Coordinates of C-alpha atoms (C1' of nucleotides) in Angstrom, one line a residue:
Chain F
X20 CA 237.0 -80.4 -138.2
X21 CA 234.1 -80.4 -135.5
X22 CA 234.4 -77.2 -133.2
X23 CA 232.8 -79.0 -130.7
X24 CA 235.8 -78.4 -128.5
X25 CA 237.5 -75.2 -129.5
X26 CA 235.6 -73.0 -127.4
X27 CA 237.4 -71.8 -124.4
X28 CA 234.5 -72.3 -122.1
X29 CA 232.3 -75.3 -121.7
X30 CA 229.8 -75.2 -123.8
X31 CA 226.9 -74.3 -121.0
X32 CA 224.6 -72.8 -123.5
X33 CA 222.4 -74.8 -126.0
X34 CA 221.8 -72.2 -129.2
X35 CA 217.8 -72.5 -128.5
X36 CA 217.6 -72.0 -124.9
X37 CA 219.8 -69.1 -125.4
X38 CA 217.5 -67.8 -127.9
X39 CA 214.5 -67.9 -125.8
X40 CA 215.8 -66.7 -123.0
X41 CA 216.7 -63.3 -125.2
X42 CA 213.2 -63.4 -126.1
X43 CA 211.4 -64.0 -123.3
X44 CA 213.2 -62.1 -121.1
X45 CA 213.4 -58.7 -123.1
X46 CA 209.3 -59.1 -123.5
X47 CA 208.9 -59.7 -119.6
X48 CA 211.0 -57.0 -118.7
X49 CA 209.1 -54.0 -121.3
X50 CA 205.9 -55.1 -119.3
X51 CA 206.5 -55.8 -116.0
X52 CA 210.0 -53.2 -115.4
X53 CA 209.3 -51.3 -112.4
X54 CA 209.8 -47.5 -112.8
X55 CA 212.5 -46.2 -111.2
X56 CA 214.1 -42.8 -110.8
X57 CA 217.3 -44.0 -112.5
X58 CA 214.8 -45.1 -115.2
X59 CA 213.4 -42.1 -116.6
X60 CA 216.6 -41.1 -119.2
X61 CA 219.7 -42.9 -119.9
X62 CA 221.9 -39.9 -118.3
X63 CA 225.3 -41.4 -117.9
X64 CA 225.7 -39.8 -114.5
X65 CA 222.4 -40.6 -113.4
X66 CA 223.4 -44.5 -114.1
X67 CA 226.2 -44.3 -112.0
X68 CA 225.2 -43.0 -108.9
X69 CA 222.3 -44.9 -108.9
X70 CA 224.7 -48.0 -109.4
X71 CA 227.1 -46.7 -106.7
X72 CA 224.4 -46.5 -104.2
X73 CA 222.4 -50.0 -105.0
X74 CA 225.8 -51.6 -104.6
X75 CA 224.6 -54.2 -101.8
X76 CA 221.6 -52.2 -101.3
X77 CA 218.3 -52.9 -101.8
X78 CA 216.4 -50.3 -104.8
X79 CA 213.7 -49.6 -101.9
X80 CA 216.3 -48.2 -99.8
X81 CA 218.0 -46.3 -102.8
X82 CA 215.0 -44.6 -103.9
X83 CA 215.2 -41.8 -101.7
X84 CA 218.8 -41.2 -101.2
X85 CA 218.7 -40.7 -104.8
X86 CA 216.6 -38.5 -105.2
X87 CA 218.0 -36.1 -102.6
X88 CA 221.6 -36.8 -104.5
X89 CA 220.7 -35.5 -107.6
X90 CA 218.8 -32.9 -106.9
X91 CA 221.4 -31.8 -104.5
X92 CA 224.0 -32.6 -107.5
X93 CA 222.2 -32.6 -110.5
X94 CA 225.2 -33.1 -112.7
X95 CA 228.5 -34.1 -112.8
X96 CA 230.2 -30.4 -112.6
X97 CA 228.2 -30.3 -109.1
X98 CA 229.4 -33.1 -107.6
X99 CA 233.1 -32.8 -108.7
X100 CA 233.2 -29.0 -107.6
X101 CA 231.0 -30.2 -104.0
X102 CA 233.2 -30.0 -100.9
X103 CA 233.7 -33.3 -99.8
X104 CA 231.8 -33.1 -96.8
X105 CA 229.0 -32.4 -98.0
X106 CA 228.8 -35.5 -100.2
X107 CA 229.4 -37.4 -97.4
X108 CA 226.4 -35.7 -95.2
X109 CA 224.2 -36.7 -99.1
X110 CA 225.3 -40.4 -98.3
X111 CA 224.3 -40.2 -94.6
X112 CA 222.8 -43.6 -93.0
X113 CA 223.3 -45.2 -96.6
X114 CA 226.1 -47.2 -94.9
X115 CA 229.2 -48.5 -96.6
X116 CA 230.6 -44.9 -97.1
X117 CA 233.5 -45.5 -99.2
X118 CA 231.1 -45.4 -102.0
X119 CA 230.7 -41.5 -101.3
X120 CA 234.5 -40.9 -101.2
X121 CA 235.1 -43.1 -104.0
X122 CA 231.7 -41.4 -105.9
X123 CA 233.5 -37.7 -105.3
X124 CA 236.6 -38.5 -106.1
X125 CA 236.4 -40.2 -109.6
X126 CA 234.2 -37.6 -110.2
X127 CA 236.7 -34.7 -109.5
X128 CA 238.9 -37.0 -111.7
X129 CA 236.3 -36.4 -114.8
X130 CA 235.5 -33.5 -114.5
X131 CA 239.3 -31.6 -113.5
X132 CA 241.7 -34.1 -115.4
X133 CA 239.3 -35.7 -117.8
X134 CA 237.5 -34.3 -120.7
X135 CA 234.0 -33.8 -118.1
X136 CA 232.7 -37.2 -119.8
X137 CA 231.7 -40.4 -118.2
X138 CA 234.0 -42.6 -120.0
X139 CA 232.2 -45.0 -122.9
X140 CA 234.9 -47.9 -122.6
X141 CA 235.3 -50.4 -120.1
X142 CA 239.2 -49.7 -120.0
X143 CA 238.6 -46.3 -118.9
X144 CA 236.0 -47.1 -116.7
X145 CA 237.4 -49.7 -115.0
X146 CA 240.3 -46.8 -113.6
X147 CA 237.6 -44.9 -111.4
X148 CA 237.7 -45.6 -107.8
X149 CA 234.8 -47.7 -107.1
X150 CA 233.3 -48.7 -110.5
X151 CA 234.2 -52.5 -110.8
X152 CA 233.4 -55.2 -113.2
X153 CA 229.7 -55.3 -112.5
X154 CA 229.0 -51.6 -112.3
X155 CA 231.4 -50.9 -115.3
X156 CA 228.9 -53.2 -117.3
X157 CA 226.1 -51.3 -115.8
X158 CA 226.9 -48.0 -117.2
X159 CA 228.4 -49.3 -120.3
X160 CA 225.3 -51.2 -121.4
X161 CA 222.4 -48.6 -119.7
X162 CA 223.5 -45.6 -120.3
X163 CA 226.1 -45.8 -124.2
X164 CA 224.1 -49.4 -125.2
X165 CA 227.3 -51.7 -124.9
X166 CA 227.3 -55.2 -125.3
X167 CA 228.8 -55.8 -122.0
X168 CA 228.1 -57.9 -119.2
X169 CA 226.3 -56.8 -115.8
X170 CA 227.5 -59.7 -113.4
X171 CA 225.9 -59.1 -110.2
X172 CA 224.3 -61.0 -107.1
X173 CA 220.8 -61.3 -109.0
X174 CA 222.3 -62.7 -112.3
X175 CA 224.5 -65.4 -110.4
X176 CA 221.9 -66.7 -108.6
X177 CA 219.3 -66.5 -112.2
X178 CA 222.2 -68.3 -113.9
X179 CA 222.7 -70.5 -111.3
X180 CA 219.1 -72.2 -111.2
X181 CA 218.6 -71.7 -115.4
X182 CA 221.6 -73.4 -115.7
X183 CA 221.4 -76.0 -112.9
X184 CA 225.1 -74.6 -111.6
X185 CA 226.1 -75.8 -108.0
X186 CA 229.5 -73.1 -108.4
X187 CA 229.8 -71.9 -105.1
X188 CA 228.5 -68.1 -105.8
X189 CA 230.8 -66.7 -103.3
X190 CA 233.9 -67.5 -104.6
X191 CA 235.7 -65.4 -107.2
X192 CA 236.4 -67.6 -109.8
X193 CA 232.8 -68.4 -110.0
X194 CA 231.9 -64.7 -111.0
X195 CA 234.3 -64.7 -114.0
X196 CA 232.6 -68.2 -114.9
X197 CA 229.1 -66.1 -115.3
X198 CA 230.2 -63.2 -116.8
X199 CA 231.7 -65.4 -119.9
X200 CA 227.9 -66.8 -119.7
X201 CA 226.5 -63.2 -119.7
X202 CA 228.9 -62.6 -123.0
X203 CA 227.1 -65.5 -124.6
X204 CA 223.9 -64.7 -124.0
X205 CA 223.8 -61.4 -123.7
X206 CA 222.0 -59.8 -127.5
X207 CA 223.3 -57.1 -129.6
X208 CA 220.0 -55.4 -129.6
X209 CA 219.2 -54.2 -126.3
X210 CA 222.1 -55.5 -124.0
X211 CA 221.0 -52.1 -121.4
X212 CA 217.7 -53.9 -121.2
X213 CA 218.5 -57.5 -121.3
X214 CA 221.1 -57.0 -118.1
X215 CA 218.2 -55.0 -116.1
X216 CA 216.1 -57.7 -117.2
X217 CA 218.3 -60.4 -115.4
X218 CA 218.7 -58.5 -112.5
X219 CA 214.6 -57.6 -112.6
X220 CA 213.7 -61.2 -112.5
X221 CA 215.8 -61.7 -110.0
X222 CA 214.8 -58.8 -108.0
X223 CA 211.0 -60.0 -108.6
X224 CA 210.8 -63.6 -109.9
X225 CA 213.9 -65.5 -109.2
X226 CA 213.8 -64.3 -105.6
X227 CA 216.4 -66.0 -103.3
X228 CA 213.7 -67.8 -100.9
X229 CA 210.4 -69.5 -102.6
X230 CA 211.0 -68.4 -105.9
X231 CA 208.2 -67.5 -108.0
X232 CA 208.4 -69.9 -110.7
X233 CA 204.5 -70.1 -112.0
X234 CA 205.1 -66.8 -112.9
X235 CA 208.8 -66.9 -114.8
X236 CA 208.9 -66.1 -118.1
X237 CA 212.2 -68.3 -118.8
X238 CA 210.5 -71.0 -116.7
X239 CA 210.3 -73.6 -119.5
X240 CA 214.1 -73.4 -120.5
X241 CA 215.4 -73.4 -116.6
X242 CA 217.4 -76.7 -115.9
X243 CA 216.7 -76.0 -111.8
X244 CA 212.8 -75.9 -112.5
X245 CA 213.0 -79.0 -114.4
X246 CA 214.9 -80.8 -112.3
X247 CA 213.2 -79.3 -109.2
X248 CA 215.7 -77.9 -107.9
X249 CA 215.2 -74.4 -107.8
X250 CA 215.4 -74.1 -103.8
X251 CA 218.7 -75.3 -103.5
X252 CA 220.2 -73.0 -105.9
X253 CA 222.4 -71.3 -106.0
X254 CA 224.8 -73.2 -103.8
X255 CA 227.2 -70.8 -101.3
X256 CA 229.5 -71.3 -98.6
X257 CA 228.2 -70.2 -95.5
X258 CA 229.9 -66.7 -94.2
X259 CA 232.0 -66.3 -91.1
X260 CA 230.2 -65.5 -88.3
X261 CA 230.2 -61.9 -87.2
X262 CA 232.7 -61.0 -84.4
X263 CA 230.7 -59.7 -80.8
X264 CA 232.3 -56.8 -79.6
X265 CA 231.5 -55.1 -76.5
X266 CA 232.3 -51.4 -76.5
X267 CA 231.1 -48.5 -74.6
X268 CA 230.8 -44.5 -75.3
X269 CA 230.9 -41.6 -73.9
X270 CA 228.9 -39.1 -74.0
X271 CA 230.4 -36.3 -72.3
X272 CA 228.5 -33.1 -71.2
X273 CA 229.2 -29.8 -70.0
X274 CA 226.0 -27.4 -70.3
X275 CA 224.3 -27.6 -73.7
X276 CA 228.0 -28.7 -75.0
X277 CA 228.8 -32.3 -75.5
X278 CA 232.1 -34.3 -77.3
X279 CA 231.8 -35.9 -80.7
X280 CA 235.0 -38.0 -82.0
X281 CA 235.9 -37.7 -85.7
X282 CA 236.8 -41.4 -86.3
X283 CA 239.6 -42.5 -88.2
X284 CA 239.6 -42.2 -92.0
X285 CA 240.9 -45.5 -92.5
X286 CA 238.1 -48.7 -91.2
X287 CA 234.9 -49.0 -90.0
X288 CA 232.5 -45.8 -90.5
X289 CA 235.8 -44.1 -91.3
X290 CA 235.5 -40.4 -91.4
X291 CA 232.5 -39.6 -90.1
X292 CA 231.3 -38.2 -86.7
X293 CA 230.8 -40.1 -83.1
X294 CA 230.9 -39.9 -79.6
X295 CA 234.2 -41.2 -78.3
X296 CA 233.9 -44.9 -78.2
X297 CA 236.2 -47.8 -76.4
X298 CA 236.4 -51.3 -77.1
X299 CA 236.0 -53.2 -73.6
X300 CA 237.9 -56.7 -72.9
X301 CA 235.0 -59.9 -72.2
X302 CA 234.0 -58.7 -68.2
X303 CA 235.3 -55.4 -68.1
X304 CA 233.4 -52.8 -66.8
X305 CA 231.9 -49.9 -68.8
X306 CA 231.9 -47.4 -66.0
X307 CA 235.0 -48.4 -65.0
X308 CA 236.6 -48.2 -68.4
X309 CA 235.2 -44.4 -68.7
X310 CA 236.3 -43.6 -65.3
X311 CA 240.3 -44.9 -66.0
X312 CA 240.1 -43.2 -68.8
X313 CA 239.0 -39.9 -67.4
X314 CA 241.6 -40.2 -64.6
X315 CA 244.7 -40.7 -67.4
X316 CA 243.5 -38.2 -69.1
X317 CA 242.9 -35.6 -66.2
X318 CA 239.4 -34.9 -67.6
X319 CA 237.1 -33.6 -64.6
X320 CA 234.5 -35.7 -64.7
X321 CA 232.0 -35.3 -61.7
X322 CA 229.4 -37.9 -62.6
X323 CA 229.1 -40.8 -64.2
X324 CA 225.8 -42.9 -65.1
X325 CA 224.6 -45.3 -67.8
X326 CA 222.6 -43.4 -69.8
X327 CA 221.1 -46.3 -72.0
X328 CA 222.4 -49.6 -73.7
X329 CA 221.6 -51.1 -77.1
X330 CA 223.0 -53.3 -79.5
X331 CA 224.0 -52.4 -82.6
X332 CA 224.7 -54.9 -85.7
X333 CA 227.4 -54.3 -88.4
X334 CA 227.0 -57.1 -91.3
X335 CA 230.8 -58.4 -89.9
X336 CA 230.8 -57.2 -86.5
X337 CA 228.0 -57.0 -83.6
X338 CA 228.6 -54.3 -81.1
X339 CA 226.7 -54.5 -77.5
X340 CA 227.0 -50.6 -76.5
X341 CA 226.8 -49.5 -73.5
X342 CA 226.4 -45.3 -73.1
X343 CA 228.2 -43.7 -70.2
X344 CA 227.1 -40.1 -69.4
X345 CA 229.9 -38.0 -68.0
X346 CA 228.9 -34.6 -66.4
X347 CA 232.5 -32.5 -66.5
X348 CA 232.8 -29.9 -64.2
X349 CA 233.9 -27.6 -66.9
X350 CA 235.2 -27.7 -70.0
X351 CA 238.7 -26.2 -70.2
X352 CA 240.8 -29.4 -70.1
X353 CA 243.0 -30.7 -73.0
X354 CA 241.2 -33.0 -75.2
X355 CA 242.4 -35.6 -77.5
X356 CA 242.9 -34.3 -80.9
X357 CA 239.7 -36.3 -82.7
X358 CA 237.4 -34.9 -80.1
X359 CA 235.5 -31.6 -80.5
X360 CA 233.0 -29.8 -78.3
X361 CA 230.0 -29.6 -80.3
X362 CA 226.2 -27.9 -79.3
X363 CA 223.1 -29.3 -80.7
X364 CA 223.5 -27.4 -84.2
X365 CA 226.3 -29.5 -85.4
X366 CA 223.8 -32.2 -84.9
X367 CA 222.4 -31.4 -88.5
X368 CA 225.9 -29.9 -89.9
X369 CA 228.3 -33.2 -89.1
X370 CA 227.8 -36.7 -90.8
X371 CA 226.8 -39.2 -88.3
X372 CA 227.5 -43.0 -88.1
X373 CA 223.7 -44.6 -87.4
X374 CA 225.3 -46.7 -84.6
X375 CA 225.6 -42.9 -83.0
X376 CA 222.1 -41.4 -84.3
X377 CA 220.7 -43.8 -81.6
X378 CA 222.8 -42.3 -79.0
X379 CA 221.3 -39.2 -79.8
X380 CA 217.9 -40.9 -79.4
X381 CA 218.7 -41.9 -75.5
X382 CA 217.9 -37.8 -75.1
Chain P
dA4 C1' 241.2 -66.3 -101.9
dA5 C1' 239.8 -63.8 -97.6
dT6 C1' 238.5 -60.0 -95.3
dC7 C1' 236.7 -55.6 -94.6
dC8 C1' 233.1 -52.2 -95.3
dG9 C1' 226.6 -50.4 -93.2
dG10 C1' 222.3 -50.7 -93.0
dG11 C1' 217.9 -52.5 -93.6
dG12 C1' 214.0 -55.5 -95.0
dG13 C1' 211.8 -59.9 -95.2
dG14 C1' 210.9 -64.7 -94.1
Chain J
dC7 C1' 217.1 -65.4 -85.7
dC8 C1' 218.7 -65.8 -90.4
dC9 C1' 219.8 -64.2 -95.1
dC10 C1' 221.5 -61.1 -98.5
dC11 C1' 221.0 -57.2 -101.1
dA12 C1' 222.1 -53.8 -109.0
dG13 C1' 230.0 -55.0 -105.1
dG14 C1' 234.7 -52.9 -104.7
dA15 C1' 239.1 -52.3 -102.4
dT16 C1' 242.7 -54.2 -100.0
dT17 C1' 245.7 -57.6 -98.4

DNA sequence: AATCCGGGGGG
DNA sequence: CCCCCAGGATT
């Protein structure tokens, strides 16, 4: 019988361009690998929170942040036995915060009903809040030397233009369509290596605009180079425009004392500290809104000015800000139960939102 | 399958 | 201005 059709998947991989790939790319990566902080041992824990943190971030933004982490928390004991704030405060302007909570938590979850070790199998793994299918393979293959798969926005778009693949990259069933790739190609020798590899060239070579072709190392086996096609590859669906949101916030004073908002722990910049901010309707006015609100609330305002405006941009929301100063005429009224008074030392103690750091910068 | 969740760097 | 980054959780 010919098992030219038994395989589940389409047979996307010719045995020789496989091959050199493995190769090439293995020999590219031991000479041109930058070095990173996450680089210098194969640490388990060290892996993963340098994979939490360059979750949609870029390594050059990491770099610090991780360093500050771990020496804050150099091991795994530290972070699990860390009040939670403070881990927060570590993650502070990193932006999608989650990661923090999630980071803490499934650490506590070693550490106080585990056995203290970073679980080895991808089972196991995949249980921890916020390790998913790409950073499971990440740790697996880095830090134990599984042969697992490491899926991520570099390798899509890598497999997309060595494969000449016009899947839609955004899409989920597209991801699952690369990661069976990955488990062909990816070589029982070195699979920690040959996934950084991927995601090096396309951190460095196989860049998303002008790709650097002259210098790839897997340039002679890539369909989208031979076909010229590089630059249109890989192929997504453009995103949903960001929604505009006009808002305005407060930044009440009385003295040296001013009101910070604890925002919600569920949604955007959940948990972290503020100035107490309201969403305005298209037109309405930001002094206005302050001043209604001041009036329900019996809060004895005696002036009000526009202390600055700005915008501010989330990646799926665009906020035009306008700050209200409101001098109060003293400070014993009722406030709402997510507001505090605060003096300039909490500055340093609380976890701010950015959006709010620059509200601090209007001083 | 869609949507939400930050912030920043580079073209 | 635009893109998109070593993605995951939720609905």
């Amino acid at each position: 019988m010919p098992k030219s059709n038994t395989n589940e998947m389409p047979r996307l991989l010719k045995q020789d361009q496989a091959q050199t790939i493995q190769r090439e790319l293995l020999a590219w990566y031991n000479k041109n690998k930058r070095n990173l902080p996450w680089r210098q041992n194969k640490d388990p824990y060290k892996i993963w929170v340098s994979e939490i943190m360059l979750q949609q971030t870029r390594v050059d933004s990491v770099i610090p942040y991780f360093q500050r982490f771990i020496e804050r928390f150099p091991s795994i004991e530290d972070l699990a036995n860390a009040p939670e704030e403070q881990v927060i405060k570590a993650w502070e302007g990193l932006g999608y915060y989650s990661r923090a909570k999630n980071l803490h938590a499934a650490a506590k979850e070693i550490v106080f009903n585990g056995d203290g070790k970073i679980p080895s199998d991808r089972k196991s793994i995949l249980k921890l809040k916020g390790i998913g299918s790409y950073t499971a393979g990440a740790i697996l293959s880095i830090a134990y030397g599984k042969k697992v798969p490491a899926v991520d926005g570099n390798v899509m778009r890598v497999f997309s233009r060595l494969f000449a693949l016009a899947d839609d990259i955004h899409s989920s069933s597209t991801r699952k369509k690369m990661e069976s790739i990955a488990e062909q190609l990816i070589p029982e020798e070195n699979p920690g290596d040959f996934n950084q590899a991927l995601m090096e060239l396309g951190a460095l070579i196989c860049t998303p605009a002008s790709p650097t072709c002259l210098f790839c190392p897997v340039r002679s086996v890539c369909d989208a180079y031979e076909q010229g096609i590089e630059e249109q590859l890989p192929r997504k669906k453009k995103a949903k425009p960001p929604v505009q949101q006009d808002v305005v916030i407060g930044f009440f004073r009385y003295r040296e004392q001013f009101i910070g908002e604890k925002r919600p722990d569920q949604g955007l910049l959940a948990g972290l500290w503020g100035f107490p901010t309201f969403e305005l309707s298209p037109g309405e006015d930001p002094l206005q809104k302050i001043k209604n609100f001041c009036d329900q609330k019996q809060i004895p305002g005696s002036k009000y000015i526009i202390k600055g405006k700005f915008k501010h941009v989330f990646s799926h929301r665009h906020w035009k800000v306008d700050v209200v100063q409101v001098d109060v005429k003293h400070p014993s009224f009722s406030l709402p139960a997510t507001w505090e008074w605060m003096g300039i030392g909490q500055k340093e103690e609380k976890t701010w939102a950015n959006v709010y750091q620059k509200v601090f910068k209007l001083e």
